[in-house]
GROMACS .gro file of C-alpha atoms in nm:
model
  394
    1MET     CA    1   0.000   0.000   0.000
    2ALA     CA    2   0.135   0.343  -0.100
    3ARG     CA    3   0.249   0.570   0.185
    4ARG     CA    4  -0.008   0.838   0.263
    5TYR     CA    5   0.072   1.183   0.401
    6GLY     CA    6  -0.165   1.426   0.567
    7LEU     CA    7  -0.543   1.446   0.540
    8PRO     CA    8  -0.757   1.336   0.244
    9TYR     CA    9  -0.764   1.679   0.080
   10GLN     CA   10  -0.826   1.815  -0.269
   11GLY     CA   11  -0.501   1.943  -0.417
   12SER     CA   12  -0.296   1.747  -0.163
   13LYS     CA   13   0.077   1.697  -0.222
   14ASN     CA   14   0.046   1.344  -0.081
   15ALA     CA   15   0.204   1.178  -0.385
   16ILE     CA   16   0.517   1.397  -0.380
   17ALA     CA   17   0.537   1.515  -0.017
   18LYS     CA   18   0.851   1.313   0.061
   19TRP     CA   19   1.011   1.422  -0.268
   20ILE     CA   20   0.953   1.787  -0.175
   21ILE     CA   21   1.113   1.749   0.168
   22ASP     CA   22   1.406   1.561   0.012
   23GLN     CA   23   1.482   1.871  -0.202
   24LEU     CA   24   1.489   2.108   0.095
   25PRO     CA   25   1.775   2.178   0.337
   26ALA     CA   26   1.767   2.100   0.708
   27ALA     CA   27   1.705   2.379   0.960
   28GLU     CA   28   1.576   2.437   1.311
   29HIS     CA   29   1.233   2.549   1.183
   30PHE     CA   30   1.018   2.438   0.888
   31TYR     CA   31   0.723   2.653   0.780
   32ASP     CA   32   0.445   2.516   0.558
   33LEU     CA   33   0.264   2.845   0.492
   34PHE     CA   34  -0.024   2.700   0.284
   35ALA     CA   35  -0.052   2.374   0.475
   36GLY     CA   36  -0.399   2.273   0.353
   37GLY     CA   37  -0.427   1.900   0.426
   38CYS     CA   38  -0.076   1.900   0.581
   39ALA     CA   39   0.081   1.636   0.353
   40VAL     CA   40   0.413   1.825   0.332
   41THR     CA   41   0.392   1.909   0.703
   42HIS     CA   42   0.355   1.535   0.771
   43ALA     CA   43   0.660   1.449   0.558
   44ALA     CA   44   0.862   1.725   0.728
   45ILE     CA   45   0.777   1.588   1.073
   46GLU     CA   46   0.885   1.236   0.979
   47SER     CA   47   1.203   1.351   0.804
   48GLY     CA   48   1.380   1.445   1.128
   49LYS     CA   49   1.536   1.745   0.950
   50TYR     CA   50   1.356   2.006   1.161
   51LYS     CA   51   1.326   2.064   1.535
   52TYR     CA   52   1.006   2.268   1.497
   53VAL     CA   53   0.748   2.220   1.221
   54HIS     CA   54   0.492   2.498   1.165
   55ALA     CA   55   0.165   2.428   0.979
   56ASN     CA   56  -0.012   2.747   0.875
   57ASP     CA   57  -0.322   2.790   0.664
   58ILE     CA   58  -0.569   3.076   0.643
   59GLN     CA   59  -0.839   2.805   0.673
   60GLY     CA   60  -0.690   2.699   1.003
   61LYS     CA   61  -0.948   2.433   1.088
   62TYR     CA   62  -0.780   2.176   0.862
   63PRO     CA   63  -0.429   2.195   1.018
   64GLN     CA   64  -0.602   2.195   1.357
   65PHE     CA   65  -0.794   1.883   1.254
   66PHE     CA   66  -0.464   1.726   1.142
   67LEU     CA   67  -0.330   1.792   1.492
   68SER     CA   68  -0.643   1.639   1.646
   69CYS     CA   69  -0.590   1.322   1.441
   70ILE     CA   70  -0.230   1.296   1.566
   71GLU     CA   71  -0.361   1.328   1.921
   72GLY     CA   72  -0.595   1.031   1.865
   73LYS     CA   73  -0.918   1.229   1.878
   74MET     CA   74  -1.051   1.047   1.569
   75ALA     CA   75  -0.984   0.699   1.710
   76ASN     CA   76  -1.351   0.635   1.789
   77GLU     CA   77  -1.503   0.821   1.492
   78ARG     CA   78  -1.773   0.597   1.340
   79ARG     CA   79  -2.031   0.842   1.206
   80VAL     CA   80  -2.189   0.758   0.871
   81ILE     CA   81  -2.301   1.082   0.703
   82ASP     CA   82  -2.591   1.113   0.461
   83ARG     CA   83  -2.642   1.392   0.209
   84SER     CA   84  -2.859   1.614   0.428
   85GLU     CA   85  -2.616   1.591   0.722
   86PHE     CA   86  -2.328   1.671   0.487
   87MET     CA   87  -2.492   1.987   0.353
   88LEU     CA   88  -2.585   2.098   0.706
   89LEU     CA   89  -2.250   2.033   0.878
   90LYS     CA   90  -1.974   2.043   0.612
   91ASP     CA   91  -1.871   2.402   0.690
   92ALA     CA   92  -1.836   2.333   1.063
   93ASP     CA   93  -1.699   1.977   1.083
   94PRO     CA   94  -1.369   1.899   0.904
   95TYR     CA   95  -1.426   1.522   0.926
   96ILE     CA   96  -1.754   1.555   0.736
   97ALA     CA   97  -1.612   1.805   0.486
   98LEU     CA   98  -1.307   1.595   0.400
   99CYS     CA   99  -1.418   1.234   0.431
  100TRP     CA  100  -1.770   1.265   0.295
  101SER     CA  101  -1.714   1.492  -0.006
  102PHE     CA  102  -1.652   1.392  -0.366
  103GLY     CA  103  -1.280   1.411  -0.439
  104ASN     CA  104  -1.230   1.562  -0.090
  105SER     CA  105  -1.359   1.886  -0.242
  106ARG     CA  106  -1.529   1.983   0.089
  107ASP     CA  107  -1.828   2.103  -0.114
  108THR     CA  108  -2.006   1.823  -0.303
  109TYR     CA  109  -2.142   1.506  -0.142
  110LEU     CA  110  -1.941   1.186  -0.186
  111TRP     CA  111  -2.186   0.973  -0.388
  112ALA     CA  112  -2.437   1.024  -0.667
  113ARG     CA  113  -2.801   1.011  -0.557
  114GLU     CA  114  -2.858   0.692  -0.755
  115ILE     CA  115  -2.610   0.490  -0.549
  116GLU     CA  116  -2.588   0.666  -0.212
  117GLY     CA  117  -2.858   0.451  -0.048
  118ALA     CA  118  -2.672   0.125  -0.107
  119LYS     CA  119  -2.335   0.271  -0.008
  120LEU     CA  120  -2.469   0.427   0.311
  121ALA     CA  121  -2.629   0.097   0.413
  122ALA     CA  122  -2.300  -0.081   0.341
  123CYS     CA  123  -2.104   0.165   0.558
  124ARG     CA  124  -2.354   0.134   0.843
  125MET     CA  125  -2.336  -0.244   0.819
  126ILE     CA  126  -1.956  -0.238   0.852
  127MET     CA  127  -1.964   0.017   1.136
  128ALA     CA  128  -2.236  -0.161   1.335
  129ASP     CA  129  -2.147  -0.276   1.688
  130THR     CA  130  -2.390  -0.566   1.720
  131TRP     CA  131  -2.501  -0.863   1.512
  132GLN     CA  132  -2.861  -0.733   1.516
  133GLU     CA  133  -2.754  -0.396   1.375
  134ARG     CA  134  -2.536  -0.559   1.110
  135ARG     CA  135  -2.826  -0.776   0.999
  136LYS     CA  136  -3.063  -0.475   0.982
  137TYR     CA  137  -2.824  -0.275   0.766
  138TYR     CA  138  -2.743  -0.577   0.552
  139MET     CA  139  -3.113  -0.612   0.470
  140GLN     CA  140  -3.126  -0.241   0.385
  141PHE     CA  141  -2.820  -0.285   0.166
  142ILE     CA  142  -2.983  -0.574  -0.024
  143ALA     CA  143  -3.308  -0.377  -0.064
  144GLU     CA  144  -3.116  -0.076  -0.201
  145LEU     CA  145  -2.928  -0.300  -0.441
  146ARG     CA  146  -3.250  -0.453  -0.571
  147ALA     CA  147  -3.412  -0.112  -0.615
  148GLY     CA  148  -3.100   0.015  -0.786
  149ARG     CA  149  -3.087  -0.284  -1.018
  150ALA     CA  150  -3.453  -0.241  -1.109
  151GLU     CA  151  -3.394   0.125  -1.194
  152TYR     CA  152  -3.078   0.032  -1.384
  153GLU     CA  153  -3.266  -0.227  -1.592
  154ARG     CA  154  -3.543   0.025  -1.665
  155ARG     CA  155  -3.293   0.277  -1.794
  156LYS     CA  156  -3.087   0.012  -1.968
  157ALA     CA  157  -3.389  -0.075  -2.183
  158MET     CA  158  -3.348   0.272  -2.337
  159ARG     CA  159  -2.969   0.244  -2.354
  160ASP     CA  160  -2.925   0.207  -2.730
  161ASP     CA  161  -3.142   0.509  -2.797
  162VAL     CA  162  -2.959   0.713  -2.530
  163LEU     CA  163  -2.618   0.612  -2.667
  164ASP     CA  164  -2.717   0.722  -3.016
  165LYS     CA  165  -2.831   1.056  -2.877
  166ILE     CA  166  -2.513   1.098  -2.678
  167GLY     CA  167  -2.295   1.055  -2.984
  168ASN     CA  168  -2.499   1.306  -3.184
  169ILE     CA  169  -2.533   1.551  -2.896
  170LYS     CA  170  -2.161   1.555  -2.820
  171GLU     CA  171  -2.076   1.626  -3.183
  172TYR     CA  172  -2.352   1.887  -3.206
  173LEU     CA  173  -2.233   2.072  -2.895
  174ARG     CA  174  -1.866   2.046  -2.990
  175GLY     CA  175  -1.956   2.175  -3.337
  176GLU     CA  176  -2.127   2.478  -3.185
  177LEU     CA  177  -1.815   2.562  -2.985
  178LEU     CA  178  -1.583   2.510  -3.283
  179ALA     CA  179  -1.799   2.723  -3.514
  180ALA     CA  180  -1.792   3.012  -3.265
  181LEU     CA  181  -1.416   2.973  -3.227
  182ARG     CA  182  -1.355   2.984  -3.603
  183SER     CA  183  -1.581   3.284  -3.662
  184SER     CA  184  -1.406   3.476  -3.384
  185GLY     CA  185  -1.060   3.431  -3.538
  186LYS     CA  186  -0.928   3.329  -3.196
  187THR     CA  187  -0.715   3.021  -3.120
  188GLN     CA  188  -0.769   2.760  -2.850
  189ALA     CA  189  -0.458   2.893  -2.675
  190GLU     CA  190  -0.604   3.246  -2.666
  191VAL     CA  191  -0.930   3.115  -2.518
  192GLN     CA  192  -0.734   2.919  -2.260
  193ARG     CA  193  -0.536   3.225  -2.155
  194TYR     CA  194  -0.855   3.430  -2.128
  195LEU     CA  195  -1.025   3.168  -1.911
  196GLY     CA  196  -0.716   3.120  -1.698
  197ASN     CA  197  -0.738   2.739  -1.706
  198GLN     CA  198  -0.618   2.441  -1.909
  199MET     CA  199  -0.959   2.325  -2.035
  200ALA     CA  200  -0.980   2.455  -2.395
  201GLY     CA  201  -0.855   2.123  -2.532
  202HIS     CA  202  -1.147   1.950  -2.358
  203TYR     CA  203  -1.399   2.199  -2.497
  204PHE     CA  204  -1.290   2.193  -2.863
  205GLY     CA  205  -1.123   1.854  -2.908
  206ARG     CA  206  -1.266   1.501  -2.916
  207SER     CA  207  -1.032   1.350  -2.658
  208GLN     CA  208  -1.192   1.370  -2.310
  209TRP     CA  209  -1.449   1.611  -2.450
  210GLU     CA  210  -1.643   1.819  -2.199
  211PHE     CA  211  -1.892   2.100  -2.232
  212PRO     CA  212  -1.790   2.412  -2.036
  213THR     CA  213  -1.946   2.493  -1.701
  214GLU     CA  214  -2.201   2.773  -1.718
  215ASP     CA  215  -1.954   3.025  -1.571
  216SER     CA  216  -1.678   2.928  -1.818
  217TYR     CA  217  -1.925   2.931  -2.107
  218ASN     CA  218  -2.049   3.281  -2.026
  219LYS     CA  219  -1.691   3.404  -1.994
  220MET     CA  220  -1.611   3.252  -2.335
  221ARG     CA  221  -1.903   3.447  -2.485
  222GLU     CA  222  -1.711   3.766  -2.406
  223ILE     CA  223  -1.450   3.675  -2.671
  224LEU     CA  224  -1.655   3.434  -2.889
  225PRO     CA  225  -1.953   3.657  -2.976
  226ASP     CA  226  -2.130   3.397  -3.195
  227LEU     CA  227  -2.188   3.160  -2.901
  228LYS     CA  228  -2.559   3.133  -2.823
  229PRO     CA  229  -2.692   3.181  -2.467
  230TYR     CA  230  -2.608   2.889  -2.238
  231ASN     CA  231  -2.970   2.793  -2.177
  232THR     CA  232  -3.012   2.727  -2.551
  233TYR     CA  233  -2.854   2.387  -2.489
  234GLY     CA  234  -3.060   2.290  -2.184
  235GLN     CA  235  -3.222   1.980  -2.336
  236ALA     CA  236  -2.895   1.853  -2.482
  237LEU     CA  237  -2.710   1.894  -2.152
  238GLN     CA  238  -2.993   1.724  -1.961
  239THR     CA  239  -2.963   1.420  -2.189
  240LEU     CA  240  -2.590   1.401  -2.112
  241GLU     CA  241  -2.663   1.413  -1.740
  242GLU     CA  242  -2.920   1.133  -1.773
  243PHE     CA  243  -2.656   0.915  -1.934
  244ASN     CA  244  -2.413   0.993  -1.650
  245SER     CA  245  -2.674   0.875  -1.398
  246LEU     CA  246  -2.710   0.550  -1.592
  247GLN     CA  247  -2.337   0.495  -1.556
  248SER     CA  248  -2.363   0.557  -1.180
  249LEU     CA  249  -2.630   0.291  -1.146
  250ALA     CA  250  -2.409   0.046  -1.334
  251HIS     CA  251  -2.158   0.074  -1.047
  252LEU     CA  252  -2.407  -0.106  -0.823
  253GLU     CA  253  -2.319  -0.427  -1.008
  254SER     CA  254  -1.969  -0.424  -0.860
  255LEU     CA  255  -2.097  -0.315  -0.518
  256ALA     CA  256  -2.307  -0.634  -0.503
  257HIS     CA  257  -1.986  -0.830  -0.442
  258LEU     CA  258  -1.921  -0.793  -0.069
  259GLU     CA  259  -1.544  -0.793  -0.107
  260SER     CA  260  -1.574  -0.459  -0.288
  261LEU     CA  261  -1.707  -0.299   0.030
  262ALA     CA  262  -1.353  -0.280   0.162
  263HIS     CA  263  -1.293  -0.009  -0.101
  264LEU     CA  264  -1.572   0.225   0.008
  265GLN     CA  265  -1.414   0.572  -0.008
  266SER     CA  266  -1.548   0.697   0.324
  267LEU     CA  267  -1.398   0.401   0.512
  268ALA     CA  268  -1.064   0.439   0.334
  269HIS     CA  269  -1.053   0.806   0.434
  270LEU     CA  270  -1.131   0.720   0.794
  271GLU     CA  271  -0.851   0.464   0.795
  272SER     CA  272  -0.607   0.724   0.662
  273LEU     CA  273  -0.697   0.954   0.952
  274ALA     CA  274  -0.627   0.676   1.201
  275HIS     CA  275  -0.277   0.633   1.054
  276LEU     CA  276  -0.190   0.989   1.160
  277GLU     CA  277  -0.171   0.873   1.522
  278SER     CA  278   0.174   0.732   1.439
  279LEU     CA  279   0.302   1.093   1.440
  280ALA     CA  280   0.239   1.115   1.815
  281GLN     CA  281   0.597   0.992   1.873
  282TYR     CA  282   0.732   1.315   1.716
  283PRO     CA  283   0.717   1.674   1.848
  284ARG     CA  284   0.373   1.824   1.777
  285PRO     CA  285   0.348   2.066   1.483
  286ILE     CA  286   0.281   2.430   1.569
  287VAL     CA  287  -0.050   2.523   1.406
  288THR     CA  288  -0.151   2.878   1.304
  289ALA     CA  289  -0.430   3.031   1.096
  290CYS     CA  290  -0.290   3.347   0.933
  291SER     CA  291  -0.220   3.495   0.596
  292TYR     CA  292   0.121   3.382   0.467
  293SER     CA  293   0.249   3.740   0.493
  294ASP     CA  294   0.161   3.771   0.862
  295ILE     CA  295   0.376   3.485   0.992
  296ASP     CA  296   0.678   3.586   1.200
  297ILE     CA  297   0.948   3.353   1.061
  298ALA     CA  298   1.241   3.255   1.283
  299ALA     CA  299   1.602   3.309   1.169
  300ASP     CA  300   1.711   2.946   1.106
  301SER     CA  301   1.418   2.838   0.889
  302VAL     CA  302   1.312   2.669   0.567
  303VAL     CA  303   0.994   2.819   0.422
  304TYR     CA  304   0.772   2.627   0.180
  305CYS     CA  305   0.459   2.749  -0.003
  306ASP     CA  306   0.195   2.557  -0.195
  307PRO     CA  307  -0.045   2.835  -0.295
  308PRO     CA  308  -0.361   2.784  -0.505
  309TYR     CA  309  -0.234   2.722  -0.858
  310ILE     CA  310  -0.321   2.961  -1.139
  311GLY     CA  311  -0.588   2.813  -1.367
  312ILE     CA  312  -0.675   2.515  -1.147
  313ARG     CA  313  -1.039   2.486  -1.051
  314GLY     CA  314  -1.186   2.361  -0.726
  315TYR     CA  315  -0.992   2.535  -0.448
  316GLY     CA  316  -1.292   2.745  -0.350
  317VAL     CA  317  -1.087   3.054  -0.262
  318GLU     CA  318  -0.982   3.375  -0.437
  319PHE     CA  319  -0.607   3.429  -0.428
  320ASP     CA  320  -0.403   3.734  -0.527
  321HIS     CA  321  -0.106   3.583  -0.710
  322ALA     CA  322   0.044   3.921  -0.800
  323ALA     CA  323   0.064   4.020  -0.432
  324PHE     CA  324   0.213   3.682  -0.347
  325TYR     CA  325   0.488   3.724  -0.609
  326GLN     CA  326   0.570   4.069  -0.474
  327TRP     CA  327   0.597   3.928  -0.122
  328LEU     CA  328   0.837   3.661  -0.250
  329ARG     CA  329   1.050   3.923  -0.423
  330ALA     CA  330   1.074   4.130  -0.103
  331THR     CA  331   1.147   3.839   0.134
  332GLU     CA  332   1.510   3.823   0.247
  333ARG     CA  333   1.538   3.443   0.244
  334PRO     CA  334   1.473   3.172  -0.013
  335VAL     CA  335   1.109   3.065  -0.016
  336TYR     CA  336   1.043   2.735  -0.193
  337VAL     CA  337   0.722   2.738  -0.399
  338SER     CA  338   0.538   2.449  -0.564
  339GLU     CA  339   0.384   2.546  -0.898
  340TYR     CA  340   0.355   2.440  -1.262
  341SER     CA  341   0.490   2.774  -1.384
  342MET     CA  342   0.589   3.113  -1.242
  343PRO     CA  343   0.701   3.457  -1.370
  344PRO     CA  344   1.044   3.466  -1.541
  345ASP     CA  345   1.232   3.601  -1.237
  346PHE     CA  346   1.165   3.272  -1.054
  347VAL     CA  347   1.384   2.968  -1.122
  348SER     CA  348   1.287   2.602  -1.108
  349ILE     CA  349   1.544   2.415  -0.896
  350ALA     CA  350   1.376   2.071  -0.912
  351ASP     CA  351   1.088   1.901  -1.093
  352THR     CA  352   0.902   1.572  -1.092
  353ALA     CA  353   0.623   1.418  -1.300
  354LYS     CA  354   0.294   1.322  -1.137
  355THR     CA  355  -0.064   1.241  -1.228
  356ALA     CA  356  -0.298   1.527  -1.142
  357LEU     CA  357  -0.653   1.444  -1.041
  358LEU     CA  358  -0.882   1.744  -1.069
  359CYS     CA  359  -1.235   1.686  -0.946
  360SER     CA  360  -1.558   1.842  -1.057
  361ILE     CA  361  -1.923   1.754  -1.019
  362LYS     CA  362  -1.925   1.608  -1.370
  363GLY     CA  363  -1.641   1.367  -1.309
  364ARG     CA  364  -1.267   1.335  -1.270
  365GLU     CA  365  -0.999   1.455  -1.505
  366ARG     CA  366  -0.659   1.287  -1.492
  367LYS     CA  367  -0.351   1.412  -1.669
  368LYS     CA  368   0.026   1.399  -1.638
  369VAL     CA  369   0.181   1.720  -1.513
  370THR     CA  370   0.526   1.838  -1.409
  371GLU     CA  371   0.544   1.973  -1.057
  372ARG     CA  372   0.825   2.223  -1.008
  373LEU     CA  373   0.991   2.371  -0.704
  374TYR     CA  374   1.078   2.740  -0.754
  375VAL     CA  375   1.283   3.004  -0.574
  376HIS     CA  376   1.336   3.368  -0.665
  377GLU     CA  377   1.634   3.423  -0.896
  378ARG     CA  378   1.831   3.595  -0.615
  379PHE     CA  379   1.864   3.261  -0.437
  380ALA     CA  380   1.872   3.018  -0.731
  381ASP     CA  381   2.250   2.970  -0.760
  382LYS     CA  382   2.291   2.905  -0.388
  383CYS     CA  383   2.003   2.655  -0.384
  384LEU     CA  384   2.125   2.473  -0.694
  385ARG     CA  385   2.480   2.447  -0.552
  386ARG     CA  386   2.346   2.302  -0.230
  387GLN     CA  387   2.144   2.044  -0.422
  388SER     CA  388   2.448   1.948  -0.630
  389GLN     CA  389   2.658   1.897  -0.317
  390GLN     CA  390   2.380   1.693  -0.160
  391LEU     CA  391   2.365   1.463  -0.465
  392LYS     CA  392   2.742   1.403  -0.445
  393LEU     CA  393   2.701   1.284  -0.085
  394LEU     CA  394   2.437   1.028  -0.178
   0.00000   0.00000   0.00000
């Protein structure tokens, strides 16, 4: 099983947390100024390179929750959360927000409506304390499966017709976007820059095609004047959504095999929280909830930043990148920043390939990306020399 770092958290550096810490020098203090789910904080604690590890995030409840997990406060957590509880409590309870949201987005419920009944019953069955409770929830689970299968078969009877529509609708919608692009004289790259994301290839190409969200579509209309109003395509988009729900119901077939219950996402997330108790043997991280620019940084320190990336959806916060770059330029110490790209006066001192998983309500997008570690050009030569010397010692 792959090593996991930090909380289950959208945008987590879990996959490369150890790699990041391996690139950084030792010091008395380590500051993770955008700690988020604390994956890099976790790796820093375990590395033994730092006497004091500071986890800061302006949304301080998640680093504080990370600390609570280390202290064993989640050891007896067994709550199973339905959709209504999630919507009511997600803003106040980090456990609910992280472990019961789709893609750990902290915003959208974990399961589609078509399958949530069966999955909730399965979770309750596994969590039950007594044989009587387990039997009750098992019967609910079987009833939900049967109802789901009946609905699946009803929709499957229309499958061929739906599939034909899907093919035509996708080409029709893609054609509308392409026609507006051509008549505007703009390129996909220009649209992408205007939107500030990497999605134009999905909107205009056939590979992993996707229709823009309503917000992105309306922003595109500002530079593609021949695009019709978004609601013009209401019926076509509804048909696509109906097909997506059919696919969700198909997943009940695999859920019917009891061994698959071990892979229920909510239980896997809960298990990952329990693993954080192993950090209790190390000095506790120092948790703060400030803006990055308000932290008083000690003299012998390594400072790391993982700010919201430009053009990446789903963080749920507005971030002033220009102000952040100015702060980096004025700071009298190297600050190590994770990003895909930065302004030309910042230098990449290390990079690694990883698979990015960006979550949306429609589904998941996976792609290979290159994560880079940047410093301002004033400190690049010193940092690169240190890395070279470190490699020679290995």
